[in-house]
PDB file of C-alpha atoms in Angstrom:
ATOM      1  CA  MET A   1     110.032 128.118 140.891  1.00  0.00           C
ATOM      2  CA  ILE A   2     107.875 125.973 143.189  1.00  0.00           C
ATOM      3  CA  LEU A   3     104.187 126.581 142.519  1.00  0.00           C
ATOM      4  CA  ARG A   4     103.333 127.572 146.079  1.00  0.00           C
ATOM      5  CA  HIS A   5     106.093 130.209 145.905  1.00  0.00           C
ATOM      6  CA  ILE A   6     104.595 131.637 142.714  1.00  0.00           C
ATOM      7  CA  ILE A   7     101.223 131.907 144.422  1.00  0.00           C
ATOM      8  CA  ARG A   8     102.840 133.602 147.421  1.00  0.00           C
ATOM      9  CA  THR A   9     104.682 136.060 145.159  1.00  0.00           C
ATOM     10  CA  ILE A  10     101.473 137.152 143.453  1.00  0.00           C
ATOM     11  CA  ARG A  11      99.497 137.221 146.700  1.00  0.00           C
ATOM     12  CA  ASP A  12     102.071 139.370 148.481  1.00  0.00           C
ATOM     13  CA  ALA A  13     102.118 141.845 145.571  1.00  0.00           C
ATOM     14  CA  VAL A  14      98.374 142.494 145.660  1.00  0.00           C
ATOM     15  CA  GLU A  15      97.510 142.007 149.332  1.00  0.00           C
ATOM     16  CA  PRO A  16      97.906 145.744 150.117  1.00  0.00           C
ATOM     17  CA  LEU A  17      95.227 146.452 147.502  1.00  0.00           C
ATOM     18  CA  TYR A  18      92.791 143.615 148.116  1.00  0.00           C
ATOM     19  CA  GLY A  19      93.397 142.086 151.539  1.00  0.00           C
ATOM     20  CA  LEU A  20      94.638 138.567 152.174  1.00  0.00           C
ATOM     21  CA  HIS A  21      91.582 136.522 151.145  1.00  0.00           C
ATOM     22  CA  GLU A  22      90.983 138.263 147.816  1.00  0.00           C
ATOM     23  CA  ALA A  23      94.722 138.413 147.099  1.00  0.00           C
ATOM     24  CA  GLU A  24      94.886 134.628 147.443  1.00  0.00           C
ATOM     25  CA  SER A  25      91.985 134.295 144.994  1.00  0.00           C
ATOM     26  CA  VAL A  26      93.725 136.586 142.495  1.00  0.00           C
ATOM     27  CA  ALA A  27      96.934 134.551 142.753  1.00  0.00           C
ATOM     28  CA  ARG A  28      95.125 131.272 142.162  1.00  0.00           C
ATOM     29  CA  LEU A  29      93.217 132.734 139.224  1.00  0.00           C
ATOM     30  CA  VAL A  30      96.446 133.819 137.547  1.00  0.00           C
ATOM     31  CA  VAL A  31      98.168 130.479 138.086  1.00  0.00           C
ATOM     32  CA  CYS A  32      95.174 128.453 136.885  1.00  0.00           C
ATOM     33  CA  ASP A  33      94.955 130.621 133.784  1.00  0.00           C
ATOM     34  CA  ARG A  34      98.627 130.459 132.847  1.00  0.00           C
ATOM     35  CA  LEU A  35      99.139 126.766 133.659  1.00  0.00           C
ATOM     36  CA  GLU A  36      95.679 125.688 132.439  1.00  0.00           C
ATOM     37  CA  TYR A  37      94.892 124.069 135.795  1.00  0.00           C
ATOM     38  CA  ASN A  38      91.582 123.774 137.588  1.00  0.00           C
ATOM     39  CA  LEU A  39      91.533 124.313 141.350  1.00  0.00           C
ATOM     40  CA  SER A  40      91.864 120.594 142.098  1.00  0.00           C
ATOM     41  CA  GLN A  41      94.961 120.332 139.915  1.00  0.00           C
ATOM     42  CA  LEU A  42      96.355 123.423 141.583  1.00  0.00           C
ATOM     43  CA  VAL A  43      96.268 121.760 145.007  1.00  0.00           C
ATOM     44  CA  THR A  44      97.908 118.555 143.791  1.00  0.00           C
ATOM     45  CA  HIS A  45     100.775 120.491 142.143  1.00  0.00           C
ATOM     46  CA  TYR A  46     101.571 122.895 145.007  1.00  0.00           C
ATOM     47  CA  ASP A  47     105.070 121.518 145.608  1.00  0.00           C
ATOM     48  CA  GLU A  48     106.111 121.028 142.000  1.00  0.00           C
ATOM     49  CA  GLU A  49     108.442 123.129 139.887  1.00  0.00           C
ATOM     50  CA  CYS A  50     106.704 125.130 137.166  1.00  0.00           C
ATOM     51  CA  ASP A  51     107.282 128.147 134.978  1.00  0.00           C
ATOM     52  CA  ILE A  52     105.095 131.128 134.132  1.00  0.00           C
ATOM     53  CA  VAL A  53     106.979 132.961 131.398  1.00  0.00           C
ATOM     54  CA  ASP A  54     105.378 136.372 131.904  1.00  0.00           C
ATOM     55  CA  LEU A  55     105.135 136.197 135.704  1.00  0.00           C
ATOM     56  CA  GLU A  56     107.237 139.317 136.288  1.00  0.00           C
ATOM     57  CA  ARG A  57     105.038 141.404 133.991  1.00  0.00           C
ATOM     58  CA  ILE A  58     101.850 140.057 135.541  1.00  0.00           C
ATOM     59  CA  VAL A  59     103.016 140.775 139.086  1.00  0.00           C
ATOM     60  CA  GLU A  60     104.034 144.317 138.189  1.00  0.00           C
ATOM     61  CA  GLU A  61     100.712 145.075 136.476  1.00  0.00           C
ATOM     62  CA  LEU A  62      98.760 143.671 139.403  1.00  0.00           C
ATOM     63  CA  ARG A  63     100.875 145.652 141.859  1.00  0.00           C
ATOM     64  CA  ARG A  64     100.007 148.847 139.958  1.00  0.00           C
ATOM     65  CA  GLY A  65      96.342 148.035 140.505  1.00  0.00           C
ATOM     66  CA  ARG A  66      95.415 146.805 137.037  1.00  0.00           C
ATOM     67  CA  PRO A  67      92.465 144.410 137.491  1.00  0.00           C
ATOM     68  CA  VAL A  68      93.357 140.763 137.112  1.00  0.00           C
ATOM     69  CA  GLN A  69      90.623 140.372 134.486  1.00  0.00           C
ATOM     70  CA  TYR A  70      92.350 142.957 132.279  1.00  0.00           C
ATOM     71  CA  VAL A  71      95.744 141.383 132.906  1.00  0.00           C
ATOM     72  CA  LEU A  72      94.451 137.990 131.780  1.00  0.00           C
ATOM     73  CA  GLY A  73      92.116 139.412 129.137  1.00  0.00           C
ATOM     74  CA  ARG A  74      89.092 137.492 130.359  1.00  0.00           C
ATOM     75  CA  ALA A  75      86.403 137.382 133.013  1.00  0.00           C
ATOM     76  CA  GLU A  76      84.028 134.627 134.080  1.00  0.00           C
ATOM     77  CA  PHE A  77      80.323 135.407 134.152  1.00  0.00           C
ATOM     78  CA  CYS A  78      77.530 132.883 134.743  1.00  0.00           C
ATOM     79  CA  GLU A  79      80.053 130.087 134.120  1.00  0.00           C
ATOM     80  CA  LEU A  80      80.912 131.535 130.708  1.00  0.00           C
ATOM     81  CA  GLU A  81      84.199 133.171 129.743  1.00  0.00           C
ATOM     82  CA  PHE A  82      84.165 136.699 128.320  1.00  0.00           C
ATOM     83  CA  GLU A  83      86.938 138.679 126.713  1.00  0.00           C
ATOM     84  CA  VAL A  84      87.479 141.986 128.537  1.00  0.00           C
ATOM     85  CA  GLU A  85      89.926 144.832 128.220  1.00  0.00           C
ATOM     86  CA  GLU A  86      90.168 148.485 129.167  1.00  0.00           C
ATOM     87  CA  GLY A  87      87.183 150.188 127.609  1.00  0.00           C
ATOM     88  CA  VAL A  88      84.576 147.720 128.862  1.00  0.00           C
ATOM     89  CA  LEU A  89      83.299 147.215 132.378  1.00  0.00           C
ATOM     90  CA  ILE A  90      84.319 143.986 134.108  1.00  0.00           C
ATOM     91  CA  PRO A  91      81.171 141.869 134.734  1.00  0.00           C
ATOM     92  CA  ARG A  92      80.223 141.611 138.431  1.00  0.00           C
ATOM     93  CA  PRO A  93      78.716 138.744 140.477  1.00  0.00           C
ATOM     94  CA  GLU A  94      75.674 140.862 141.382  1.00  0.00           C
ATOM     95  CA  THR A  95      74.911 141.172 137.671  1.00  0.00           C
ATOM     96  CA  GLU A  96      74.933 137.377 137.456  1.00  0.00           C
ATOM     97  CA  GLU A  97      72.066 137.352 139.951  1.00  0.00           C
ATOM     98  CA  LEU A  98      70.117 139.753 137.744  1.00  0.00           C
ATOM     99  CA  VAL A  99      70.651 137.554 134.685  1.00  0.00           C
ATOM    100  CA  TYR A 100      69.602 134.375 136.490  1.00  0.00           C
ATOM    101  CA  ARG A 101      66.352 136.042 137.618  1.00  0.00           C
ATOM    102  CA  ILE A 102      65.570 137.133 134.078  1.00  0.00           C
ATOM    103  CA  ALA A 103      66.415 133.725 132.610  1.00  0.00           C
ATOM    104  CA  GLU A 104      64.105 132.012 135.111  1.00  0.00           C
ATOM    105  CA  THR A 105      61.136 134.219 134.221  1.00  0.00           C
ATOM    106  CA  ALA A 106      61.519 134.983 130.501  1.00  0.00           C
ATOM    107  CA  LYS A 107      59.317 132.963 128.175  1.00  0.00           C
ATOM    108  CA  ARG A 108      60.653 130.836 125.353  1.00  0.00           C
ATOM    109  CA  GLY A 109      61.244 132.913 122.233  1.00  0.00           C
ATOM    110  CA  ALA A 110      61.249 136.181 124.180  1.00  0.00           C
ATOM    111  CA  ARG A 111      62.498 139.309 122.442  1.00  0.00           C
ATOM    112  CA  ILE A 112      65.057 140.855 124.800  1.00  0.00           C
ATOM    113  CA  LEU A 113      66.781 144.246 124.745  1.00  0.00           C
ATOM    114  CA  ASP A 114      69.974 144.906 126.727  1.00  0.00           C
ATOM    115  CA  ILE A 115      70.732 148.620 127.047  1.00  0.00           C
ATOM    116  CA  GLY A 116      74.401 149.468 127.687  1.00  0.00           C
ATOM    117  CA  THR A 117      75.764 146.035 126.886  1.00  0.00           C
ATOM    118  CA  GLY A 118      79.527 146.620 127.381  1.00  0.00           C
ATOM    119  CA  SER A 119      81.271 143.275 126.920  1.00  0.00           C
ATOM    120  CA  GLY A 120      77.932 141.720 126.010  1.00  0.00           C
ATOM    121  CA  ALA A 121      77.777 139.663 129.202  1.00  0.00           C
ATOM    122  CA  ILE A 122      74.053 140.149 129.902  1.00  0.00           C
ATOM    123  CA  ALA A 123      72.868 139.872 126.308  1.00  0.00           C
ATOM    124  CA  ILE A 124      75.007 136.880 125.386  1.00  0.00           C
ATOM    125  CA  THR A 125      74.215 134.966 128.564  1.00  0.00           C
ATOM    126  CA  LEU A 126      70.482 135.500 128.078  1.00  0.00           C
ATOM    127  CA  ALA A 127      70.825 134.365 124.466  1.00  0.00           C
ATOM    128  CA  LYS A 128      72.431 131.201 125.869  1.00  0.00           C
ATOM    129  CA  PHE A 129      69.957 130.640 128.693  1.00  0.00           C
ATOM    130  CA  VAL A 130      66.579 131.637 127.219  1.00  0.00           C
ATOM    131  CA  LYS A 131      65.410 129.125 124.637  1.00  0.00           C
ATOM    132  CA  ASP A 132      64.916 130.640 121.157  1.00  0.00           C
ATOM    133  CA  ALA A 133      65.381 134.176 122.485  1.00  0.00           C
ATOM    134  CA  GLU A 134      65.854 137.046 120.054  1.00  0.00           C
ATOM    135  CA  VAL A 135      68.354 139.380 121.700  1.00  0.00           C
ATOM    136  CA  VAL A 136      69.258 142.949 120.755  1.00  0.00           C
ATOM    137  CA  ALA A 137      72.010 144.830 122.599  1.00  0.00           C
ATOM    138  CA  VAL A 138      72.963 148.487 122.359  1.00  0.00           C
ATOM    139  CA  ASP A 139      75.941 150.514 123.480  1.00  0.00           C
ATOM    140  CA  ILE A 140      77.298 153.935 122.613  1.00  0.00           C
ATOM    141  CA  SER A 141      80.901 152.668 122.565  1.00  0.00           C
ATOM    142  CA  HIS A 142      82.221 151.265 119.287  1.00  0.00           C
ATOM    143  CA  GLU A 143      85.101 149.658 121.196  1.00  0.00           C
ATOM    144  CA  ALA A 144      82.705 147.851 123.528  1.00  0.00           C
ATOM    145  CA  LEU A 145      80.573 146.598 120.649  1.00  0.00           C
ATOM    146  CA  VAL A 146      83.610 145.140 118.881  1.00  0.00           C
ATOM    147  CA  ILE A 147      84.484 143.162 122.013  1.00  0.00           C
ATOM    148  CA  ALA A 148      80.858 142.124 122.550  1.00  0.00           C
ATOM    149  CA  GLU A 149      80.592 140.838 118.984  1.00  0.00           C
ATOM    150  CA  ARG A 150      83.761 138.790 119.440  1.00  0.00           C
ATOM    151  CA  ASN A 151      82.347 137.317 122.648  1.00  0.00           C
ATOM    152  CA  ALA A 152      79.077 136.380 120.967  1.00  0.00           C
ATOM    153  CA  LYS A 153      80.880 134.696 118.080  1.00  0.00           C
ATOM    154  CA  ARG A 154      83.205 132.749 120.375  1.00  0.00           C
ATOM    155  CA  LEU A 155      80.332 131.627 122.603  1.00  0.00           C
ATOM    156  CA  GLY A 156      78.220 130.607 119.627  1.00  0.00           C
ATOM    157  CA  VAL A 157      75.170 132.823 120.027  1.00  0.00           C
ATOM    158  CA  LYS A 158      73.389 135.333 117.821  1.00  0.00           C
ATOM    159  CA  VAL A 159      72.912 138.808 119.248  1.00  0.00           C
ATOM    160  CA  ASP A 160      72.046 141.873 117.188  1.00  0.00           C
ATOM    161  CA  PHE A 161      74.445 144.581 118.384  1.00  0.00           C
ATOM    162  CA  VAL A 162      73.493 148.196 117.678  1.00  0.00           C
ATOM    163  CA  LYS A 163      75.441 151.398 118.275  1.00  0.00           C
ATOM    164  CA  ALA A 164      73.047 153.743 120.081  1.00  0.00           C
ATOM    165  CA  ASP A 165      72.842 156.183 122.963  1.00  0.00           C
ATOM    166  CA  ALA A 166      70.987 154.860 126.030  1.00  0.00           C
ATOM    167  CA  LEU A 167      69.811 158.422 126.689  1.00  0.00           C
ATOM    168  CA  GLY A 168      68.215 158.707 123.258  1.00  0.00           C
ATOM    169  CA  ASP A 169      65.059 157.374 121.605  1.00  0.00           C
ATOM    170  CA  LEU A 170      65.444 153.642 120.935  1.00  0.00           C
ATOM    171  CA  SER A 171      61.892 152.967 119.756  1.00  0.00           C
ATOM    172  CA  SER A 172      63.048 152.236 116.188  1.00  0.00           C
ATOM    173  CA  LEU A 173      64.362 148.911 117.517  1.00  0.00           C
ATOM    174  CA  GLY A 174      60.790 147.673 117.914  1.00  0.00           C
ATOM    175  CA  GLU A 175      58.899 146.018 120.766  1.00  0.00           C
ATOM    176  CA  PHE A 176      60.304 143.679 123.397  1.00  0.00           C
ATOM    177  CA  ASP A 177      59.149 141.205 126.019  1.00  0.00           C
ATOM    178  CA  VAL A 178      62.085 142.036 128.286  1.00  0.00           C
ATOM    179  CA  ILE A 179      64.166 145.177 128.604  1.00  0.00           C
ATOM    180  CA  VAL A 180      67.193 145.069 130.904  1.00  0.00           C
ATOM    181  CA  SER A 181      69.843 147.612 131.782  1.00  0.00           C
ATOM    182  CA  ASN A 182      72.836 147.778 134.092  1.00  0.00           C
ATOM    183  CA  PRO A 183      73.607 151.452 133.475  1.00  0.00           C
ATOM    184  CA  PRO A 184      76.158 153.822 134.995  1.00  0.00           C
ATOM    185  CA  TYR A 185      74.807 154.519 138.491  1.00  0.00           C
ATOM    186  CA  ILE A 186      77.603 155.372 140.924  1.00  0.00           C
ATOM    187  CA  PRO A 187      77.546 159.028 142.053  1.00  0.00           C
ATOM    188  CA  GLN A 188      80.718 160.944 141.223  1.00  0.00           C
ATOM    189  CA  SER A 189      81.234 161.695 144.911  1.00  0.00           C
ATOM    190  CA  ASP A 190      81.729 157.978 145.651  1.00  0.00           C
ATOM    191  CA  ILE A 191      85.026 157.954 143.733  1.00  0.00           C
ATOM    192  CA  VAL A 192      87.005 158.913 146.856  1.00  0.00           C
ATOM    193  CA  ASP A 193      85.923 155.700 148.603  1.00  0.00           C
ATOM    194  CA  MET A 194      86.532 153.335 145.706  1.00  0.00           C
ATOM    195  CA  ARG A 195      89.464 151.067 144.999  1.00  0.00           C
ATOM    196  CA  LYS A 196      92.332 152.125 142.782  1.00  0.00           C
ATOM    197  CA  ASN A 197      91.863 149.085 140.519  1.00  0.00           C
ATOM    198  CA  VAL A 198      88.361 150.311 139.615  1.00  0.00           C
ATOM    199  CA  VAL A 199      88.862 154.084 139.461  1.00  0.00           C
ATOM    200  CA  ASP A 200      92.171 154.033 137.597  1.00  0.00           C
ATOM    201  CA  PHE A 201      91.379 151.353 135.030  1.00  0.00           C
ATOM    202  CA  GLU A 202      87.681 150.767 134.366  1.00  0.00           C
ATOM    203  CA  PRO A 203      85.765 153.139 132.042  1.00  0.00           C
ATOM    204  CA  HIS A 204      84.224 156.011 133.995  1.00  0.00           C
ATOM    205  CA  THR A 205      81.480 156.416 131.397  1.00  0.00           C
ATOM    206  CA  ALA A 206      80.204 152.939 132.345  1.00  0.00           C
ATOM    207  CA  LEU A 207      80.377 153.618 136.086  1.00  0.00           C
ATOM    208  CA  PHE A 208      79.591 157.165 137.139  1.00  0.00           C
ATOM    209  CA  VAL A 209      76.727 159.645 136.989  1.00  0.00           C
ATOM    210  CA  PRO A 210      76.420 163.205 138.318  1.00  0.00           C
ATOM    211  CA  ASP A 211      75.476 163.474 141.993  1.00  0.00           C
ATOM    212  CA  ASP A 212      72.527 165.705 141.120  1.00  0.00           C
ATOM    213  CA  ASP A 213      70.947 163.204 138.696  1.00  0.00           C
ATOM    214  CA  ILE A 214      71.788 159.614 139.576  1.00  0.00           C
ATOM    215  CA  LEU A 215      68.586 158.369 137.915  1.00  0.00           C
ATOM    216  CA  LYS A 216      69.321 159.813 134.471  1.00  0.00           C
ATOM    217  CA  PHE A 217      69.893 156.457 132.759  1.00  0.00           C
ATOM    218  CA  TYR A 218      67.039 154.726 134.605  1.00  0.00           C
ATOM    219  CA  ARG A 219      64.665 157.498 133.590  1.00  0.00           C
ATOM    220  CA  ALA A 220      65.709 157.357 129.934  1.00  0.00           C
ATOM    221  CA  THR A 221      65.373 153.570 129.804  1.00  0.00           C
ATOM    222  CA  ALA A 222      61.990 153.659 131.529  1.00  0.00           C
ATOM    223  CA  GLU A 223      60.778 156.288 129.024  1.00  0.00           C
ATOM    224  CA  ASN A 224      61.858 154.027 126.172  1.00  0.00           C
ATOM    225  CA  ALA A 225      60.182 151.072 127.878  1.00  0.00           C
ATOM    226  CA  THR A 226      56.827 152.883 127.969  1.00  0.00           C
ATOM    227  CA  LYS A 227      56.921 152.789 124.160  1.00  0.00           C
ATOM    228  CA  MET A 228      58.756 149.511 123.586  1.00  0.00           C
ATOM    229  CA  LEU A 229      57.517 146.940 126.112  1.00  0.00           C
ATOM    230  CA  ARG A 230      54.912 144.526 124.848  1.00  0.00           C
ATOM    231  CA  GLU A 231      51.822 143.888 126.965  1.00  0.00           C
ATOM    232  CA  GLY A 232      52.900 141.970 130.054  1.00  0.00           C
ATOM    233  CA  GLY A 233      56.554 142.723 129.332  1.00  0.00           C
ATOM    234  CA  SER A 234      59.181 143.161 132.052  1.00  0.00           C
ATOM    235  CA  LEU A 235      61.683 145.918 132.787  1.00  0.00           C
ATOM    236  CA  TRP A 236      64.747 144.945 134.812  1.00  0.00           C
ATOM    237  CA  PHE A 237      67.410 147.187 136.337  1.00  0.00           C
ATOM    238  CA  GLU A 238      70.579 146.656 138.293  1.00  0.00           C
ATOM    239  CA  ILE A 239      70.624 149.589 140.682  1.00  0.00           C
ATOM    240  CA  TYR A 240      72.777 151.657 142.980  1.00  0.00           C
ATOM    241  CA  GLU A 241      72.196 150.149 146.412  1.00  0.00           C
ATOM    242  CA  LYS A 242      71.238 153.498 147.953  1.00  0.00           C
ATOM    243  CA  ALA A 243      68.745 154.425 145.228  1.00  0.00           C
ATOM    244  CA  GLY A 244      66.293 151.528 145.350  1.00  0.00           C
ATOM    245  CA  GLU A 245      63.394 153.517 146.734  1.00  0.00           C
ATOM    246  CA  GLU A 246      64.014 156.394 144.313  1.00  0.00           C
ATOM    247  CA  VAL A 247      63.978 154.061 141.313  1.00  0.00           C
ATOM    248  CA  CYS A 248      60.747 152.401 142.488  1.00  0.00           C
ATOM    249  CA  VAL A 249      59.031 155.759 143.048  1.00  0.00           C
ATOM    250  CA  MET A 250      60.132 156.953 139.611  1.00  0.00           C
ATOM    251  CA  LEU A 251      58.729 153.828 137.942  1.00  0.00           C
ATOM    252  CA  CYS A 252      55.440 154.155 139.811  1.00  0.00           C
ATOM    253  CA  GLU A 253      55.088 157.785 138.718  1.00  0.00           C
ATOM    254  CA  MET A 254      55.721 156.698 135.112  1.00  0.00           C
ATOM    255  CA  GLY A 255      52.882 154.191 135.215  1.00  0.00           C
ATOM    256  CA  PHE A 256      54.742 150.945 135.842  1.00  0.00           C
ATOM    257  CA  THR A 257      53.074 148.333 138.033  1.00  0.00           C
ATOM    258  CA  GLN A 258      54.044 145.263 140.085  1.00  0.00           C
ATOM    259  CA  ILE A 259      57.285 146.969 141.030  1.00  0.00           C
ATOM    260  CA  GLU A 260      59.612 144.806 143.127  1.00  0.00           C
ATOM    261  CA  LEU A 261      62.988 145.518 144.713  1.00  0.00           C
ATOM    262  CA  PHE A 262      65.313 142.537 145.195  1.00  0.00           C
ATOM    263  CA  GLU A 263      68.401 142.129 147.373  1.00  0.00           C
ATOM    264  CA  ASP A 264      71.581 140.459 146.167  1.00  0.00           C
ATOM    265  CA  ALA A 265      73.503 137.701 147.961  1.00  0.00           C
ATOM    266  CA  ASN A 266      75.059 140.329 150.236  1.00  0.00           C
ATOM    267  CA  ALA A 267      71.617 141.574 151.340  1.00  0.00           C
ATOM    268  CA  LYS A 268      72.008 144.826 149.397  1.00  0.00           C
ATOM    269  CA  PRO A 269      69.074 146.187 147.360  1.00  0.00           C
ATOM    270  CA  ARG A 270      70.446 145.675 143.866  1.00  0.00           C
ATOM    271  CA  MET A 271      67.691 144.775 141.360  1.00  0.00           C
ATOM    272  CA  VAL A 272      64.326 146.236 140.388  1.00  0.00           C
ATOM    273  CA  TRP A 273      61.653 144.505 138.328  1.00  0.00           C
ATOM    274  CA  SER A 274      58.472 146.062 136.997  1.00  0.00           C
ATOM    275  CA  ARG A 275      55.752 145.750 134.375  1.00  0.00           C
ATOM    276  CA  ARG A 276      54.123 148.398 132.241  1.00  0.00           C
TER     277      ARG A 276
END
């Protein structure tokens, strides 16, 4: 089949789910992955015959709403490639912004704790970006930790992965210069407005919290941080865009200072930084 026809086949299958622009991006991602092309090579080969052996399976899975990252088994994050599969959250661009902010401000040799690590994207990237960092990452999911450990090994970094509950006492892990968490924060009631590819395939335990307590994970992490942050240490959160003020008020009431709320590239309040 001509390459441009393959792209059109994939795009047409997923356009009802994603819209034209994103569907085109999904199609190009699949083709580049299977043919080992970069985007420049893709353009120069548009009118050539090529073969993607499992194209029919891929198209059908994408049509059902399965995220392209799960179909391909990988996701890009901060220009690194991470293994992902059902059971771990797919890393998001807004989380990249959080990581870049931390990497720019963390001191050399910082001890960093990532709470709720999932695929290990935050922890592993910080281990890559922060010189001589000592990184510890926790998650309650054994499945997620197995994937995270594989990602760390493949990307050549050392991260100490620990099975632990983010809602529990983590003080036995010691003191840290930086604590970061991208916890579950989407209220259950938001499910009705979310895409099928997220709701039907990504782990709900990594996404949703009860409507009557959307701060439960932030509160637990902040309580741990009061015991675990070294003097001058930083606490970073990725947040639900509608809960920025609530998170800041909570941190202030718990004794944190220099609290700042940052917007992401889409002008949505998405990150909170504070010191104890």
